[in-house]
Amino acid sequence: HGGARAEDSGGNLVTWVYAPDPVVLSNLCGATGAVTVIFKVTDDCGNSATTTATFTIRDITPPTWTAPAANKTVECDGSGNAAELSAWLADHGGARASDVCGGVTWSFSPDPAILSDGCGSTGSVTVVFSATDACGNTSTNTASFIIADTTPPVLHTNPICIYLSEYGTWALDKPNIQRLTENTTDNCSDYDAITFSIVPLSYDCNDVLKEKMVTVLATDGCGNT
């Protein structure tokens, strides 16, 4: 009887009824709800009294994590790895959540587009994933998306001809080095970000009309060689 108690001055038996007869309450957020019930007590002689109270189902419990968000590291593609980032965000970083009183909606912040705050085109972002139930209770989980570069440049060299200077010596200067290595590529750095170490760099008159072999070392913007 909603906790109500009654007694009768004549010592008669009393009977209880209530109205309405609620079955399921779901007229509020999620599976919550409320109903106001009138409790009526009647004695043997038909005399009655009523009292009113409300039964309320509330939801103040946030969703529960069944799996946490996880960091994801991908190999740099030179373009921000947009497809992989988008898929990771759409999957909530692998996080899963459930709620006792309804469904869960997802959001995340910040909203990254292209990450390029690391070497080359690498970078990272830390994302907060939020799971919110129908009643506005929220749980958060944090994970990072990381673009890494562990791939060295693909080094290609071309034969080139260099010319004796007026001082009887010559060297592989920047234009000649670019001609020598112009087909070199990297997955995560522009050509201009690749540095080349070449041995030997300088020659003299004894090398005229001779084919010379050089050793070329290419290093990308992230230090892969």
GROMACS .gro file of C-alpha atoms in nm:
model
  225
    1HIS     CA    1   0.000   0.000   0.000
    2GLY     CA    2   0.289   0.235  -0.074
    3GLY     CA    3   0.387   0.211   0.293
    4ALA     CA    4   0.048   0.337   0.411
    5ARG     CA    5  -0.107   0.195   0.729
    6ALA     CA    6  -0.464   0.235   0.860
    7GLU     CA    7  -0.670   0.139   1.163
    8ASP     CA    8  -1.041   0.158   1.238
    9SER     CA    9  -1.191   0.296   1.556
   10GLY     CA   10  -1.448   0.018   1.570
   11GLY     CA   11  -1.189  -0.250   1.533
   12ASN     CA   12  -1.340  -0.360   1.205
   13LEU     CA   13  -1.143  -0.539   0.935
   14VAL     CA   14  -1.016  -0.311   0.660
   15THR     CA   15  -0.959  -0.388   0.291
   16TRP     CA   16  -0.724  -0.213   0.052
   17VAL     CA   17  -0.754  -0.128  -0.317
   18TYR     CA   18  -0.555   0.102  -0.543
   19ALA     CA   19  -0.594   0.266  -0.881
   20PRO     CA   20  -0.474   0.276  -1.149
   21ASP     CA   21  -0.317  -0.069  -1.199
   22PRO     CA   22   0.023   0.004  -1.358
   23VAL     CA   23   0.206  -0.271  -1.542
   24VAL     CA   24   0.504  -0.113  -1.717
   25LEU     CA   25   0.622   0.243  -1.667
   26SER     CA   26   0.810   0.390  -1.960
   27ASN     CA   27   0.673   0.735  -2.017
   28LEU     CA   28   1.006   0.906  -1.938
   29CYS     CA   29   1.363   0.865  -2.068
   30GLY     CA   30   1.488   0.515  -2.133
   31ALA     CA   31   1.286   0.262  -1.937
   32THR     CA   32   1.208   0.509  -1.658
   33GLY     CA   33   0.868   0.644  -1.568
   34ALA     CA   34   0.632   0.740  -1.289
   35VAL     CA   35   0.278   0.668  -1.181
   36THR     CA   36   0.064   0.834  -0.913
   37VAL     CA   37  -0.147   0.578  -0.726
   38ILE     CA   38  -0.451   0.633  -0.504
   39PHE     CA   39  -0.467   0.385  -0.219
   40LYS     CA   40  -0.813   0.332  -0.070
   41VAL     CA   41  -0.888   0.157   0.258
   42THR     CA   42  -1.243   0.052   0.353
   43ASP     CA   43  -1.384  -0.092   0.679
   44ASP     CA   44  -1.659  -0.349   0.722
   45CYS     CA   45  -1.924  -0.081   0.728
   46GLY     CA   46  -1.821   0.072   0.400
   47ASN     CA   47  -1.644   0.372   0.540
   48SER     CA   48  -1.330   0.455   0.336
   49ALA     CA   49  -1.028   0.679   0.332
   50THR     CA   50  -0.773   0.746   0.059
   51THR     CA   51  -0.409   0.844   0.038
   52THR     CA   52  -0.195   0.920  -0.268
   53ALA     CA   53   0.170   0.853  -0.351
   54THR     CA   54   0.390   0.833  -0.660
   55PHE     CA   55   0.613   0.547  -0.769
   56THR     CA   56   0.908   0.673  -0.978
   57ILE     CA   57   1.168   0.483  -1.177
   58ARG     CA   58   1.472   0.704  -1.231
   59ASP     CA   59   1.805   0.652  -1.404
   60ILE     CA   60   2.114   0.816  -1.257
   61THR     CA   61   2.351   0.535  -1.353
   62PRO     CA   62   2.584   0.598  -1.650
   63PRO     CA   63   2.652   0.330  -1.911
   64THR     CA   64   2.892   0.053  -1.817
   65TRP     CA   65   3.202  -0.020  -2.024
   66THR     CA   66   3.213  -0.378  -2.147
   67ALA     CA   67   3.532  -0.309  -2.345
   68PRO     CA   68   3.761  -0.004  -2.318
   69ALA     CA   69   3.881   0.209  -2.608
   70ALA     CA   70   4.225   0.101  -2.729
   71ASN     CA   71   4.516   0.293  -2.880
   72LYS     CA   72   4.570   0.227  -3.249
   73THR     CA   73   4.902   0.268  -3.431
   74VAL     CA   74   4.910   0.268  -3.811
   75GLU     CA   75   5.191   0.299  -4.062
   76CYS     CA   76   5.212   0.637  -4.229
   77ASP     CA   77   5.060   0.666  -4.576
   78GLY     CA   78   5.170   1.026  -4.628
   79SER     CA   79   4.813   1.157  -4.641
   80GLY     CA   80   4.700   1.154  -4.280
   81ASN     CA   81   4.571   0.794  -4.287
   82ALA     CA   82   4.223   0.942  -4.315
   83ALA     CA   83   4.040   0.616  -4.393
   84GLU     CA   84   4.195   0.431  -4.098
   85LEU     CA   85   4.129   0.724  -3.865
   86SER     CA   86   3.769   0.746  -3.979
   87ALA     CA   87   3.715   0.372  -3.926
   88TRP     CA   88   3.871   0.389  -3.577
   89LEU     CA   89   3.648   0.679  -3.479
   90ALA     CA   90   3.337   0.510  -3.620
   91ASP     CA   91   3.420   0.201  -3.413
   92HIS     CA   92   3.454   0.420  -3.098
   93GLY     CA   93   3.819   0.317  -3.069
   94GLY     CA   94   3.701  -0.040  -3.008
   95ALA     CA   95   3.508   0.064  -2.695
   96ARG     CA   96   3.180  -0.104  -2.609
   97ALA     CA   97   2.920   0.007  -2.354
   98SER     CA   98   2.578  -0.100  -2.232
   99ASP     CA   99   2.313   0.057  -2.015
  100VAL     CA  100   2.061  -0.099  -1.777
  101CYS     CA  101   1.785   0.142  -1.873
  102GLY     CA  102   1.809   0.194  -2.248
  103GLY     CA  103   2.032   0.233  -2.548
  104VAL     CA  104   2.361   0.419  -2.581
  105THR     CA  105   2.458   0.703  -2.815
  106TRP     CA  106   2.821   0.782  -2.897
  107SER     CA  107   3.023   1.097  -2.944
  108PHE     CA  108   3.390   1.190  -2.942
  109SER     CA  109   3.612   1.495  -2.913
  110PRO     CA  110   3.812   1.657  -3.053
  111ASP     CA  111   3.721   1.598  -3.417
  112PRO     CA  112   4.056   1.537  -3.591
  113ALA     CA  113   4.088   1.557  -3.968
  114ILE     CA  114   4.453   1.518  -4.067
  115LEU     CA  115   4.732   1.457  -3.820
  116SER     CA  116   5.072   1.597  -3.911
  117ASP     CA  117   5.228   1.718  -3.590
  118GLY     CA  118   5.505   1.456  -3.590
  119CYS     CA  119   5.795   1.387  -3.823
  120GLY     CA  120   5.706   1.368  -4.191
  121SER     CA  121   5.331   1.315  -4.216
  122THR     CA  122   5.307   1.130  -3.885
  123GLY     CA  123   5.120   1.250  -3.580
  124SER     CA  124   4.885   1.147  -3.303
  125VAL     CA  125   4.565   1.257  -3.137
  126THR     CA  126   4.407   1.162  -2.806
  127VAL     CA  127   4.032   1.119  -2.834
  128VAL     CA  128   3.771   1.110  -2.559
  129PHE     CA  129   3.485   0.874  -2.646
  130SER     CA  130   3.156   0.936  -2.467
  131ALA     CA  131   2.871   0.689  -2.424
  132THR     CA  132   2.545   0.857  -2.320
  133ASP     CA  133   2.222   0.686  -2.223
  134ALA     CA  134   1.870   0.808  -2.298
  135CYS     CA  135   1.856   0.992  -1.965
  136GLY     CA  136   2.174   1.190  -2.029
  137ASN     CA  137   2.409   0.992  -1.805
  138THR     CA  138   2.755   0.974  -1.964
  139SER     CA  139   3.065   0.758  -1.932
  140THR     CA  140   3.392   0.851  -2.102
  141ASN     CA  141   3.691   0.653  -2.224
  142THR     CA  142   4.014   0.782  -2.376
  143ALA     CA  143   4.249   0.638  -2.639
  144SER     CA  144   4.505   0.764  -2.892
  145PHE     CA  145   4.534   0.725  -3.268
  146ILE     CA  146   4.900   0.723  -3.369
  147ILE     CA  147   5.054   0.751  -3.715
  148ALA     CA  148   5.405   0.608  -3.710
  149ASP     CA  149   5.676   0.581  -3.974
  150THR     CA  150   5.904   0.280  -3.957
  151THR     CA  151   5.953   0.243  -4.331
  152PRO     CA  152   6.281   0.361  -4.488
  153PRO     CA  153   6.294   0.545  -4.821
  154VAL     CA  154   6.296   0.352  -5.146
  155LEU     CA  155   6.631   0.460  -5.286
  156HIS     CA  156   6.686   0.477  -5.661
  157THR     CA  157   6.993   0.627  -5.827
  158ASN     CA  158   7.063   0.734  -6.183
  159PRO     CA  159   7.401   0.752  -6.357
  160ILE     CA  160   7.501   1.114  -6.405
  161CYS     CA  161   7.788   1.304  -6.561
  162ILE     CA  162   7.962   1.587  -6.372
  163TYR     CA  163   8.209   1.836  -6.516
  164LEU     CA  164   8.554   1.951  -6.419
  165SER     CA  165   8.563   2.296  -6.265
  166GLU     CA  166   8.812   2.565  -6.359
  167TYR     CA  167   9.007   2.473  -6.046
  168GLY     CA  168   9.065   2.113  -6.155
  169THR     CA  169   8.823   1.962  -5.900
  170TRP     CA  170   8.456   1.896  -5.886
  171ALA     CA  171   8.199   1.769  -5.639
  172LEU     CA  172   7.848   1.637  -5.619
  173ASP     CA  173   7.659   1.955  -5.535
  174LYS     CA  174   7.287   1.981  -5.458
  175PRO     CA  175   7.163   1.987  -5.821
  176ASN     CA  176   7.380   1.686  -5.908
  177ILE     CA  177   7.268   1.499  -5.597
  178GLN     CA  178   6.905   1.560  -5.694
  179ARG     CA  179   6.973   1.432  -6.045
  180LEU     CA  180   7.148   1.128  -5.899
  181THR     CA  181   6.865   1.041  -5.659
  182GLU     CA  182   6.556   1.199  -5.813
  183ASN     CA  183   6.357   0.874  -5.829
  184THR     CA  184   6.393   0.815  -5.455
  185THR     CA  185   6.056   0.804  -5.273
  186ASP     CA  186   5.929   0.771  -4.917
  187ASN     CA  187   5.592   0.670  -4.774
  188CYS     CA  188   5.581   0.953  -4.522
  189SER     CA  189   5.818   1.235  -4.624
  190ASP     CA  190   5.849   1.457  -4.926
  191TYR     CA  191   6.161   1.422  -5.138
  192ASP     CA  192   6.288   1.754  -5.004
  193ALA     CA  193   6.275   1.609  -4.651
  194ILE     CA  194   6.505   1.319  -4.743
  195THR     CA  195   6.872   1.374  -4.673
  196PHE     CA  196   7.147   1.201  -4.868
  197SER     CA  197   7.493   1.106  -4.754
  198ILE     CA  198   7.723   1.025  -5.047
  199VAL     CA  199   8.076   0.886  -5.041
  200PRO     CA  200   8.286   1.003  -5.213
  201LEU     CA  201   8.154   1.353  -5.281
  202SER     CA  202   8.467   1.510  -5.439
  203TYR     CA  203   8.692   1.415  -5.730
  204ASP     CA  204   9.002   1.547  -5.907
  205CYS     CA  205   9.168   1.530  -6.252
  206ASN     CA  206   9.268   1.167  -6.199
  207ASP     CA  207   8.901   1.073  -6.220
  208VAL     CA  208   8.839   1.231  -6.562
  209LEU     CA  209   8.652   1.002  -6.803
  210LYS     CA  210   8.631   0.729  -6.543
  211GLU     CA  211   8.321   0.563  -6.410
  212LYS     CA  212   8.309   0.607  -6.033
  213MET     CA  213   8.095   0.410  -5.790
  214VAL     CA  214   7.946   0.602  -5.499
  215THR     CA  215   7.772   0.489  -5.182
  216VAL     CA  216   7.444   0.670  -5.119
  217LEU     CA  217   7.259   0.677  -4.786
  218ALA     CA  218   6.901   0.812  -4.787
  219THR     CA  219   6.733   0.915  -4.460
  220ASP     CA  220   6.370   1.026  -4.438
  221GLY     CA  221   6.221   1.290  -4.210
  222CYS     CA  222   6.160   1.033  -3.935
  223GLY     CA  223   6.514   0.897  -3.935
  224ASN     CA  224   6.452   0.577  -4.129
  225THR     CA  225   6.751   0.498  -4.349
   0.00000   0.00000   0.00000
